[in-house]
Short mmCIF file of C-alpha atoms in Angstrom, two decimals:
data_model
loop_
_atom_site.label_atom_id
_atom_site.label_comp_id
_atom_site.label_asym_id
_atom_site.label_seq_id
_atom_site.Cartn_x
_atom_site.Cartn_y
_atom_site.Cartn_z
CA UNK A 1 102.40 114.32 79.96
CA UNK A 2 100.22 116.41 81.59
CA UNK A 3 99.03 115.65 85.49
CA UNK A 4 95.57 116.02 86.65
CA UNK A 5 94.71 115.67 90.73
CA UNK A 6 91.33 113.69 91.12
CA UNK A 7 89.05 112.71 94.09
CA UNK A 8 87.75 109.53 93.36
CA UNK A 9 84.35 108.82 95.79
CA UNK A 10 84.95 105.48 97.09
CA UNK A 11 82.76 103.09 100.01
CA UNK A 12 84.78 104.78 102.51
CA UNK A 13 84.89 108.50 101.67
CA UNK A 14 87.30 110.41 98.78
CA UNK A 15 90.25 108.67 97.85
CA UNK A 16 92.92 111.32 96.38
CA UNK A 17 94.05 110.28 92.82
CA UNK A 18 96.06 111.17 90.10
CA UNK A 19 95.84 110.56 86.30
CA UNK A 20 98.48 110.65 83.58
CA UNK A 21 97.60 110.95 80.14
CA UNK A 22 98.18 112.58 77.11
CA UNK A 23 97.14 115.96 75.94
CA UNK A 24 95.89 115.55 72.61
CA UNK A 25 92.23 115.38 72.47
CA UNK A 26 91.58 111.37 71.68
CA UNK A 27 90.39 108.84 74.23
CA UNK A 28 93.85 106.24 75.29
CA UNK A 29 92.79 102.98 77.06
CA UNK A 30 93.18 103.38 81.21
CA UNK A 31 95.53 101.67 83.46
CA UNK A 32 95.14 101.71 87.46
CA UNK A 33 98.39 101.64 88.74
CA UNK A 34 98.70 100.87 92.22
CA UNK A 35 101.92 102.41 93.93
CA UNK A 36 104.36 100.45 95.95
CA UNK A 37 103.89 100.67 100.11
CA UNK A 38 105.38 103.63 100.01
CA UNK A 39 102.95 105.37 98.34
CA UNK A 40 102.34 108.60 95.89
CA UNK A 41 106.24 110.69 95.50
CA UNK A 42 107.89 111.75 92.80
CA UNK A 43 108.74 108.88 91.26
CA UNK A 44 104.93 107.37 90.91
CA UNK A 45 104.25 111.01 89.52
CA UNK A 46 107.20 109.80 87.13
CA UNK A 47 106.45 106.43 86.07
CA UNK A 48 102.89 107.08 85.44
CA UNK A 49 103.98 110.34 82.91
CA UNK A 50 106.71 108.01 80.87
CA UNK A 51 103.52 105.03 80.97
CA UNK A 52 101.10 107.98 79.48
CA UNK A 53 103.60 108.96 77.36
CA UNK A 54 102.87 105.06 75.53
CA UNK A 55 99.03 106.07 74.93
CA UNK A 56 97.71 105.49 78.08
CA UNK A 57 95.75 107.46 80.28
CA UNK A 58 97.23 106.25 83.80
CA UNK A 59 95.08 106.37 86.67
CA UNK A 60 97.38 106.21 90.75
CA UNK A 61 94.91 106.45 93.89
CA UNK A 62 96.70 106.87 97.04
CA UNK A 63 96.27 103.77 98.81
CA UNK A 64 95.95 105.19 102.44
CA UNK A 65 93.89 108.27 101.45
CA UNK A 66 91.65 106.50 104.43
CA UNK A 67 94.47 107.95 106.61
CA UNK A 68 95.21 111.16 104.93
CA UNK A 69 96.50 112.97 101.66
CA UNK A 70 99.17 111.62 99.37
CA UNK A 71 102.37 111.50 101.32
CA UNK A 72 100.77 110.23 104.18
CA UNK A 73 104.10 110.70 106.05
CA UNK A 74 106.95 112.92 105.72
CA UNK A 75 109.53 111.34 103.21
CA UNK A 76 113.09 111.82 102.44
CA UNK A 77 114.15 113.05 99.31
CA UNK A 78 116.11 109.58 98.98
CA UNK A 79 114.99 106.76 101.01
CA UNK A 80 118.73 104.29 101.47
CA UNK A 81 118.86 102.13 103.73
CA UNK A 82 119.78 104.26 106.90
CA UNK A 83 115.65 105.90 106.28
CA UNK A 84 113.88 102.68 105.26
CA UNK A 85 113.08 101.70 108.67
CA UNK A 86 112.22 104.46 109.94
CA UNK A 87 109.49 105.29 107.04
CA UNK A 88 108.49 101.59 107.00
CA UNK A 89 108.14 102.05 110.60
CA UNK A 90 105.35 104.90 109.86
CA UNK A 91 103.66 103.04 107.09
CA UNK A 92 103.58 98.85 108.71
CA UNK A 93 99.93 99.90 110.57
CA UNK A 94 98.74 101.69 107.40
CA UNK A 95 99.94 98.27 105.46
CA UNK A 96 98.04 95.76 107.75
CA UNK A 97 95.38 98.30 107.69
CA UNK A 98 94.90 97.40 104.13
CA UNK A 99 92.95 94.70 104.20
CA UNK A 100 91.82 92.60 101.18
CA UNK A 101 87.92 93.24 101.73
CA UNK A 102 89.59 97.11 101.35
CA UNK A 103 91.24 96.23 98.51
CA UNK A 104 88.03 95.05 96.74
CA UNK A 105 85.83 97.82 97.30
CA UNK A 106 88.06 100.30 96.55
CA UNK A 107 89.18 98.39 93.13
CA UNK A 108 85.23 98.59 92.32
CA UNK A 109 85.32 102.14 92.74
CA UNK A 110 88.71 102.89 91.04
CA UNK A 111 87.37 100.83 88.38
CA UNK A 112 83.92 102.69 88.06
CA UNK A 113 86.33 105.61 87.73
CA UNK A 114 88.30 105.08 85.82
CA UNK A 115 86.25 103.68 82.25
CA UNK A 116 83.73 106.70 83.41
CA UNK A 117 86.60 109.66 82.37
CA UNK A 118 86.18 111.33 79.28
CA UNK A 119 89.61 110.84 78.02
CA UNK A 120 89.44 106.86 78.81
CA UNK A 121 87.72 104.91 76.01
CA UNK A 122 85.35 101.99 75.48
CA UNK A 123 87.28 98.22 76.37
CA UNK A 124 88.76 96.65 78.71
CA UNK A 125 91.62 97.71 81.29
CA UNK A 126 95.27 97.59 82.84
CA UNK A 127 96.31 97.07 85.63
CA UNK A 128 99.58 97.45 87.03
CA UNK A 129 101.76 97.69 90.53
CA UNK A 130 104.91 97.60 92.33
CA UNK A 131 106.05 96.12 95.88
CA UNK A 132 102.19 95.31 97.77
CA UNK A 133 100.43 96.88 95.08
CA UNK A 134 101.40 93.89 92.76
CA UNK A 135 99.68 92.06 95.06
CA UNK A 136 96.37 94.65 95.02
CA UNK A 137 96.84 94.67 91.44
CA UNK A 138 96.95 91.11 91.56
CA UNK A 139 93.27 90.61 93.36
CA UNK A 140 91.68 93.82 91.21
CA UNK A 141 92.13 91.46 87.79
CA UNK A 142 90.99 88.06 89.31
CA UNK A 143 88.00 90.31 90.92
CA UNK A 144 87.51 91.74 87.67
CA UNK A 145 88.15 89.23 84.77
CA UNK A 146 85.37 90.27 82.18
CA UNK A 147 87.13 94.67 82.78
CA UNK A 148 90.75 94.13 83.49
CA UNK A 149 92.41 92.57 80.25
CA UNK A 150 96.68 93.39 81.80
CA UNK A 151 97.86 92.73 84.93
CA UNK A 152 101.87 93.10 85.70
CA UNK A 153 103.07 93.19 88.68
CA UNK A 154 106.90 94.06 90.17
CA UNK A 155 108.55 93.05 92.52
CA UNK A 156 104.74 92.14 94.49
CA UNK A 157 104.21 89.39 96.53
CA UNK A 158 101.97 88.47 93.78
CA UNK A 159 100.52 84.90 95.27
CA UNK A 160 100.11 84.76 99.41
CA UNK A 161 96.70 84.90 98.60
CA UNK A 162 96.66 81.05 96.92
CA UNK A 163 96.25 79.29 93.92
CA UNK A 164 92.37 79.84 94.73
CA UNK A 165 93.02 83.21 93.79
CA UNK A 166 95.11 83.33 90.68
CA UNK A 167 92.30 80.37 88.53
CA UNK A 168 89.95 83.61 88.56
CA UNK A 169 92.53 85.60 86.56
CA UNK A 170 91.97 86.18 82.68
CA UNK A 171 94.44 88.21 82.02
CA UNK A 172 96.98 88.01 80.23
CA UNK A 173 99.77 88.32 82.73
CA UNK A 174 103.03 88.95 83.55
CA UNK A 175 105.12 88.86 87.11
CA UNK A 176 108.53 90.39 87.17
CA UNK A 177 110.52 89.20 90.84
CA UNK A 178 113.18 90.24 92.67
CA UNK A 179 116.10 87.54 93.55
CA UNK A 180 115.81 88.25 96.77
CA UNK A 181 111.58 87.40 96.82
CA UNK A 182 111.25 83.91 96.42
CA UNK A 183 113.31 81.07 96.59
CA UNK A 184 113.23 78.93 93.29
CA UNK A 185 110.70 76.81 94.69
CA UNK A 186 108.25 78.90 95.79
CA UNK A 187 108.84 81.01 92.03
CA UNK A 188 107.76 77.37 90.38
CA UNK A 189 105.17 76.58 92.69
CA UNK A 190 103.44 80.06 91.59
CA UNK A 191 104.09 79.46 88.11
CA UNK A 192 102.40 76.07 88.43
CA UNK A 193 99.59 77.59 90.37
CA UNK A 194 99.36 80.13 86.78
CA UNK A 195 99.37 76.48 84.63
CA UNK A 196 96.69 75.20 86.19
CA UNK A 197 94.18 77.42 85.90
CA UNK A 198 94.98 78.32 82.42
CA UNK A 199 96.96 82.02 82.58
CA UNK A 200 98.60 83.28 79.66
CA UNK A 201 101.69 84.77 81.86
CA UNK A 202 105.54 85.51 81.67
CA UNK A 203 106.70 85.10 85.05
CA UNK A 204 110.25 84.99 85.60
CA UNK A 205 112.92 86.20 88.34
CA UNK A 206 114.94 90.02 86.99
CA UNK A 207 118.58 89.32 87.77
CA UNK A 208 120.53 90.39 90.66
CA UNK A 209 117.48 92.33 91.97
CA UNK A 210 116.36 93.31 95.38
CA UNK A 211 112.59 94.21 96.29
CA UNK A 212 111.92 97.58 94.60
CA UNK A 213 114.44 97.73 91.74
CA UNK A 214 111.92 99.82 89.94
CA UNK A 215 111.87 102.89 92.25
CA UNK A 216 114.55 105.47 91.39
CA UNK A 217 114.82 106.74 95.23
CA UNK A 218 115.75 103.68 96.69
CA UNK A 219 119.01 101.93 97.18
CA UNK A 220 116.92 99.05 95.95
CA UNK A 221 116.98 100.49 92.54
CA UNK A 222 118.19 98.62 89.33
CA UNK A 223 118.30 100.83 86.13
CA UNK A 224 118.56 97.30 84.12
CA UNK A 225 115.62 95.78 85.70
CA UNK A 226 113.41 98.96 85.53
CA UNK A 227 114.00 98.91 81.80
CA UNK A 228 113.16 95.59 81.32
CA UNK A 229 109.65 96.09 83.25
CA UNK A 230 109.31 98.50 80.76
CA UNK A 231 109.91 96.18 77.96
CA UNK A 232 107.60 93.50 79.64
CA UNK A 233 105.15 95.89 80.24
CA UNK A 234 104.78 98.23 77.58
CA UNK A 235 103.80 95.58 74.72
CA UNK A 236 102.05 93.92 77.39
CA UNK A 237 99.29 96.69 77.19
CA UNK A 238 99.85 97.73 73.35
CA UNK A 239 98.77 93.28 73.01
CA UNK A 240 95.27 93.57 75.34
CA UNK A 241 94.27 96.92 75.24
CA UNK A 242 92.67 97.12 72.17
CA UNK A 243 91.01 101.07 72.56
CA UNK A 244 94.11 102.95 70.93
#
């Protein structure tokens, strides 16, 4: 799948981004993919290309564009236990500065840009995200109920904005949780909020996983869980995004 480097106009400047999509000359459904807290790096390009291979135009913005182009810090090739704390120490101020207000402003810009691309067909879009990107995807879907038809989030703090935020969802939802990220009671509370909101969803813990299980360049990576993630994500998009 080809990758195109892009610049997305936002209220606060230009967000660097990339898109992966089939090079067929046809239009495809759009998917906005939010990176995890480590941001854009080779593994995100690989995942976007994998998803694009199933017939989607996948847009991946640099969440931290206000602080510079991706990668905003220098990453080791492999983010193991020894490197993780140093990497997070550099990234946490950027993550903390990415407020809900910034998220929603950026989401408006990202979706407007995505829908305007000539390779993207008319119709609803999907959003997906990892780690903090899962929360950003959830906020985006809640803020754009008429446009976002599919929401998937993996090892993300998707319930942290409270049940009222989930009540605004109209997209079909899949939440794939790491076993280490939430207790059974917290999962039950989240699912009850989705039930109360009348959301069509699946929300489950991926057994034996730790936070970050989809990311092959970290020590949290779980190949079986990554495949399980694809097994949920692709059918969800296929069901809900009709412009193929």
